[in-house]
XYZ file of C-alpha atoms in Angstrom:
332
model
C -99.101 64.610 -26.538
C -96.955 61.162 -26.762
C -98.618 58.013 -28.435
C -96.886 54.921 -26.884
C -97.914 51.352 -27.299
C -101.668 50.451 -28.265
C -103.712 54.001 -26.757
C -101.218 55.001 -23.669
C -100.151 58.486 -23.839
C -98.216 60.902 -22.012
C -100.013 64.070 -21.276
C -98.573 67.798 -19.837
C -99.811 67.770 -16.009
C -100.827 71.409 -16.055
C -103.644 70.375 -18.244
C -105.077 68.350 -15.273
C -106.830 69.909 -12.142
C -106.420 68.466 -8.951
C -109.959 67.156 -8.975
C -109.195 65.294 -11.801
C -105.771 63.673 -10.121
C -107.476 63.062 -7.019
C -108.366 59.338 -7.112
C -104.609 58.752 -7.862
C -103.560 60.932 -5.511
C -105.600 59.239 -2.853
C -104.457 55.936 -3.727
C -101.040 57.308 -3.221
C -101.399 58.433 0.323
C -102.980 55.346 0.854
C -99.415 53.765 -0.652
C -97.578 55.769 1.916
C -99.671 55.057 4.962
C -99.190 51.318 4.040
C -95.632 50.851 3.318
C -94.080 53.850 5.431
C -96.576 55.026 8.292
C -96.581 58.603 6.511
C -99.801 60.680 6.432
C -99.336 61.893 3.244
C -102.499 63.784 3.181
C -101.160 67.327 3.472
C -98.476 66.774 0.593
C -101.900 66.048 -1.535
C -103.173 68.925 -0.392
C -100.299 70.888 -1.401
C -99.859 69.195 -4.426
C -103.866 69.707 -5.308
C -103.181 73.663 -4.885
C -100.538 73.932 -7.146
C -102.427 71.755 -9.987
C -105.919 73.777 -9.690
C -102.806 77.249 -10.061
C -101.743 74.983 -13.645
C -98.189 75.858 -12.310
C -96.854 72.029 -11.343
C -94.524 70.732 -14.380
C -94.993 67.194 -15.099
C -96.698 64.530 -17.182
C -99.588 62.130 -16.829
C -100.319 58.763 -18.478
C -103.365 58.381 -19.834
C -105.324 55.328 -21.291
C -106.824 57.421 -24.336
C -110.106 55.548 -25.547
C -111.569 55.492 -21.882
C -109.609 59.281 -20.594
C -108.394 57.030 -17.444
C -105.514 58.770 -15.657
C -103.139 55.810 -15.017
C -100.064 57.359 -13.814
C -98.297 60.809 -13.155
C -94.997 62.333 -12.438
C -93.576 66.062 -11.077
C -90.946 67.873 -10.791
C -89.455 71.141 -9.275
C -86.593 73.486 -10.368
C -84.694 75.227 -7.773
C -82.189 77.518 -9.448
C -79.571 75.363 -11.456
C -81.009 71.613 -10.398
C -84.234 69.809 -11.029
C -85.736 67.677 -8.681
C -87.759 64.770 -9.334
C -90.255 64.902 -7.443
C -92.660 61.730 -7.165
C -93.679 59.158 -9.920
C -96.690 57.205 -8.938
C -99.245 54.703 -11.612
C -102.470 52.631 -10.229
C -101.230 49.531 -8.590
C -100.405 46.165 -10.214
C -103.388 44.663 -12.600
C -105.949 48.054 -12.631
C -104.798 48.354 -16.652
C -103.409 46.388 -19.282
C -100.139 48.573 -18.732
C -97.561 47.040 -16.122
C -96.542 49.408 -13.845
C -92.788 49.095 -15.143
C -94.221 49.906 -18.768
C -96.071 52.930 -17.274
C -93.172 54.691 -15.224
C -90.803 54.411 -17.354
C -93.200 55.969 -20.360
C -93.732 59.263 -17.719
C -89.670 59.157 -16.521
C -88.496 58.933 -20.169
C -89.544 62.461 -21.437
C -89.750 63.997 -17.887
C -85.608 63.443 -17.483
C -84.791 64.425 -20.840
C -86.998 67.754 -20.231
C -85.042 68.462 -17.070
C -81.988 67.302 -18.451
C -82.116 69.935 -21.604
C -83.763 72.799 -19.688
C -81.652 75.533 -20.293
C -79.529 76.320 -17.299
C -80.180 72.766 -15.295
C -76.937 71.807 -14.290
C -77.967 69.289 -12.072
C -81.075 66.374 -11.515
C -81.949 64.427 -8.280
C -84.659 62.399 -6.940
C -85.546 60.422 -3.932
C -88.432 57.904 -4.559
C -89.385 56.375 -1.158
C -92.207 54.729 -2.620
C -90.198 52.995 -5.009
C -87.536 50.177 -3.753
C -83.860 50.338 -4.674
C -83.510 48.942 -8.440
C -87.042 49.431 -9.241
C -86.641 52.599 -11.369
C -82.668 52.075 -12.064
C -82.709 51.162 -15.571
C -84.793 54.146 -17.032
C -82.379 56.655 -14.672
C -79.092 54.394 -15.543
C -80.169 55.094 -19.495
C -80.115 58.835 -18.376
C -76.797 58.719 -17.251
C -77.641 58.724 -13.327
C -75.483 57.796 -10.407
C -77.576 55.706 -8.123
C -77.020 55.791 -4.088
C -78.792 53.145 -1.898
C -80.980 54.505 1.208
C -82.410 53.298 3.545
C -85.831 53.733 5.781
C -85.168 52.792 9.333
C -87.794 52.253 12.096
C -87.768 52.051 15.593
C -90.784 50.781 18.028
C -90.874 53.070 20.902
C -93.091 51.860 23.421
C -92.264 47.571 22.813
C -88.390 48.021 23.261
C -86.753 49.537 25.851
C -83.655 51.455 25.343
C -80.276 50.259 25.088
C -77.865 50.457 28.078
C -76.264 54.149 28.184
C -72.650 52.245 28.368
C -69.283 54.256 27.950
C -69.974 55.910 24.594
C -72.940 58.103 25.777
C -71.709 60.556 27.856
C -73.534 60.478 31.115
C -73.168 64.674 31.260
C -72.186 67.160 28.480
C -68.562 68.687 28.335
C -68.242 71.552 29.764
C -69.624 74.729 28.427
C -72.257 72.754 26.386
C -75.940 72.673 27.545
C -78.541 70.880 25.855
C -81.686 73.211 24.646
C -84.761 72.540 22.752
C -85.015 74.302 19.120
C -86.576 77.602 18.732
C -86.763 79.660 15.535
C -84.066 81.663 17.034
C -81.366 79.230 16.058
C -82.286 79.089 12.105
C -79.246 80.646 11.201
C -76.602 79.034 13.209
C -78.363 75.646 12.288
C -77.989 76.289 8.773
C -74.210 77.051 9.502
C -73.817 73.886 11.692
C -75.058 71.557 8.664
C -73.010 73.018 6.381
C -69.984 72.942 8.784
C -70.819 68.890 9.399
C -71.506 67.856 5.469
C -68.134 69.487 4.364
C -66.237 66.265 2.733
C -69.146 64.070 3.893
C -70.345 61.734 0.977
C -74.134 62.749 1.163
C -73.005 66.172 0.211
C -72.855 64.046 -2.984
C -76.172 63.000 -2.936
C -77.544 66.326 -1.508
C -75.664 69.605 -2.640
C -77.934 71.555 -0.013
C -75.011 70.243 1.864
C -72.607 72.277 -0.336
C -73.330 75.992 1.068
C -74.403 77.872 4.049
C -76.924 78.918 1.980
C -78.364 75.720 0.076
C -78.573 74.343 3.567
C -80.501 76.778 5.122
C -82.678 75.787 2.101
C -82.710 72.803 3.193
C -83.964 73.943 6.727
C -86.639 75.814 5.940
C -88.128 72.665 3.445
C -87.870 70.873 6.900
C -89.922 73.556 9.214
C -92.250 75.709 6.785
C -93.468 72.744 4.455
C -94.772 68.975 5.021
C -92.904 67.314 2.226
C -90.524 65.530 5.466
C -94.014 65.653 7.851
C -95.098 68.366 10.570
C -92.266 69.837 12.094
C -92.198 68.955 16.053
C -90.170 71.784 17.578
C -91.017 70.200 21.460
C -89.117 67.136 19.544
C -86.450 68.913 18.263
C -82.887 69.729 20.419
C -79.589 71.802 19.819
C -76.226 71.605 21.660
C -75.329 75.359 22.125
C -72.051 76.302 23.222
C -71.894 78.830 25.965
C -68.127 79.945 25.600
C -68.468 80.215 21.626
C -72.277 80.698 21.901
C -72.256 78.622 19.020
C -74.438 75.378 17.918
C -72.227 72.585 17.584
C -75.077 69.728 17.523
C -78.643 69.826 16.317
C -81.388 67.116 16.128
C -84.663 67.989 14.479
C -87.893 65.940 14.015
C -91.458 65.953 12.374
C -94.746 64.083 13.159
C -95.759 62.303 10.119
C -98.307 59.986 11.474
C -100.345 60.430 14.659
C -98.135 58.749 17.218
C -94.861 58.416 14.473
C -92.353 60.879 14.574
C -89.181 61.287 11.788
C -85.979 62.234 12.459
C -84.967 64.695 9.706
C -81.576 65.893 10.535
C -78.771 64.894 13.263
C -75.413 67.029 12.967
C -72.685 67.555 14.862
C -69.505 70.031 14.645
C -66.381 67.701 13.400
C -64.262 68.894 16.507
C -66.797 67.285 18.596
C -67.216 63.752 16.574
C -66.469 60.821 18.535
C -67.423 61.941 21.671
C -70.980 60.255 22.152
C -72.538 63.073 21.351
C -74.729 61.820 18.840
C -75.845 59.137 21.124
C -76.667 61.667 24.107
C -79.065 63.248 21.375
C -80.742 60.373 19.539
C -80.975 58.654 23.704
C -82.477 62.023 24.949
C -84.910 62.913 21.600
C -85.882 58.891 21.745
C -86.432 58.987 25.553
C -88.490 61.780 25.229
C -90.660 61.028 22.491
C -91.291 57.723 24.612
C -92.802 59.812 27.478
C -94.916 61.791 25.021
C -96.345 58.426 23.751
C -94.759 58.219 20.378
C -95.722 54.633 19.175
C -92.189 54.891 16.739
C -89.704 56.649 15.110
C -88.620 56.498 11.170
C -85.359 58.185 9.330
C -83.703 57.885 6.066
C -80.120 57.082 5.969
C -77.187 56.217 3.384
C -76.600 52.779 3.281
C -72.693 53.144 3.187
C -72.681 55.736 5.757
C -70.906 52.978 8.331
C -71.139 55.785 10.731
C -75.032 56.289 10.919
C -75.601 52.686 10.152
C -73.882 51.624 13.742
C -75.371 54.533 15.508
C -79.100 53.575 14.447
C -78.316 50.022 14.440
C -77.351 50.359 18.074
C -80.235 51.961 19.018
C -82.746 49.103 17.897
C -83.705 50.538 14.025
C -84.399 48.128 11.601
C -84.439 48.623 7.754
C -88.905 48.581 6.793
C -87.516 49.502 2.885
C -85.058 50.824 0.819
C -84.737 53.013 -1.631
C -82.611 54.937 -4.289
C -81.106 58.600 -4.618
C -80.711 59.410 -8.102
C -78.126 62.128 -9.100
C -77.285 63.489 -12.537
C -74.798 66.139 -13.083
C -74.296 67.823 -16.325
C -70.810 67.611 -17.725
C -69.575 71.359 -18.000
């Protein structure tokens, strides 16, 4: 236990059922329905599973005289790095605690645990609820490298495409077909995305990016849980090479809202770059989505990623919020 100012203090999370955190935690997926169109419902369920196990680390504030539970935070290790995993407090006005005064009293001890774990070489976190600056002084303090993101939408049914023009290719090169995703092409997808990411700056950002295997990590957070939404395989397409019988380009995307899908990875091979092929993917996964009656579309994306930016831009998505990733790196 932590006494702060006047009676707030900062509790251990596994002393807290998910009963008890349920109120918050339904506020919260109310948060994300609001400002992001995300049915966050099955991450709460999730989330309540692992606090009735007592196994989630993490800290809750608590307003001690009356036992209210004003705040929380998690996290998750995954070999050598921490991840931050969500920081969330009542909204403005329910205490006499801002919310600033609150966040930064559960981010405070919850970095410095992380950063002091033995073995933690690295810490990141990616706070969608949270816009860019919001939380940077308590992670600047902790010596974190911020990285501005961005949530892009797109209406689906109230703007019609753009024109195909000469960037899109109107048929694939030779030897490449376009197929939809099956489990089948796990492994050579995990290869692709680590082929694509080599050099790339969000390898920073994510170091998933950094090995066949972190990446294939990566992957299987995408398909097997709902932290990015319900994976859509029917919404999700591969470029396969025939001659190679290789993937050289891969678009995958979730339902996280009836009638929203969310495009959680695009890659394609670096021999291939600049060839439209991106386009012919994002045009044929939009198009289709559109005849399925998809009201819209979301992704995340680095702001100084010109690349993306045009691409989306191009395409009709519009920034709804941003947000920061967070990276610290222990100094070896």
């Amino acid at each position: 236990m932590n006494s702060l100012r006047s009676n707030l203090e900062i509790r251990d999370l596994r002393n807290f059922s998910g009963s008890q955190m349920r109120l918050l935690l339904e506020e919260e997926s109310r948060e994300w329905t609001r400002r992001l169109q995300w049915d966050y419902a099955p991450s709460i369920k999730m989330l309540m599973q692992y606090l009735d196990a007592r196994i989630l680390p993490g800290l809750v504030a608590v307003d001690a005289p009356t036992g209210t539970i004003l705040g929380y935070c998690f996290a998750v290790y995954e070999g050598q790095k921490a991840v931050v995993g969500d920081v969330f407090c009542w909204p403005a006005g329910s205490s006499e605690y801002s919310h600033a005064e609150i966040q930064n009293a559960l981010l405070r001890p919850q970095l410095e645990t992380l950063q002091n774990t033995p073995g933690i070489l690295r810490v990141e976190a990616q706070l969608l609820l949270h816009d860019s600056g919001s939380l940077g002084e308590v992670f600047r303090e902790a010596g974190f490298t911020a990285y501005r993101r961005l949530f892009m939408q797109r209406s689906l049914q109230e703007n019609p495409l753009p024109p195909t023009g000469s960037e899109s290719p109107m048929q694939l090169p030779p030897g490449i077909r376009l197929v939809r995703w099956t489990t089948s092409h796990f492994q050579q997808a995990g290869e692709l995305v680590y082929r694509a990411y080599a050099g790339h700056g969000d390898s920073v950002i994510n170091d998933q990016y950094e090995s066949i295997h972190g990446a294939l990590r990566f992957l299987h957070n995408i398909v097997r849980f709902p932290g990015c939404g319900v994976f859509d395989a029917e919404a999700s397409w591969v470029l396969w090479d025939e001659h190679t019988q290789r993937m050289q380009g891969l678009l995958l995307c979730s339902v996280v809202q009836e009638g929203v899908a969310h495009m959680t990875q695009i890659s394609i091979a670096s021999h291939l770059r600049g060839r439209g092929l991106g386009r012919f993917l994002l045009r044929h996964a939009l198009t289709e989505l559109t005849l399925r009656g998809f009201e819209s579309i979301t992704l995340t994306v680095t702001k100084r990623n010109a690349a993306a930016m045009r691409l989306y831009t191009s395409f009709g998505f519009e920034e709804r919020t941003d947000f920061d990733a967070m990276v610290w790196v222990k100094d070896r």
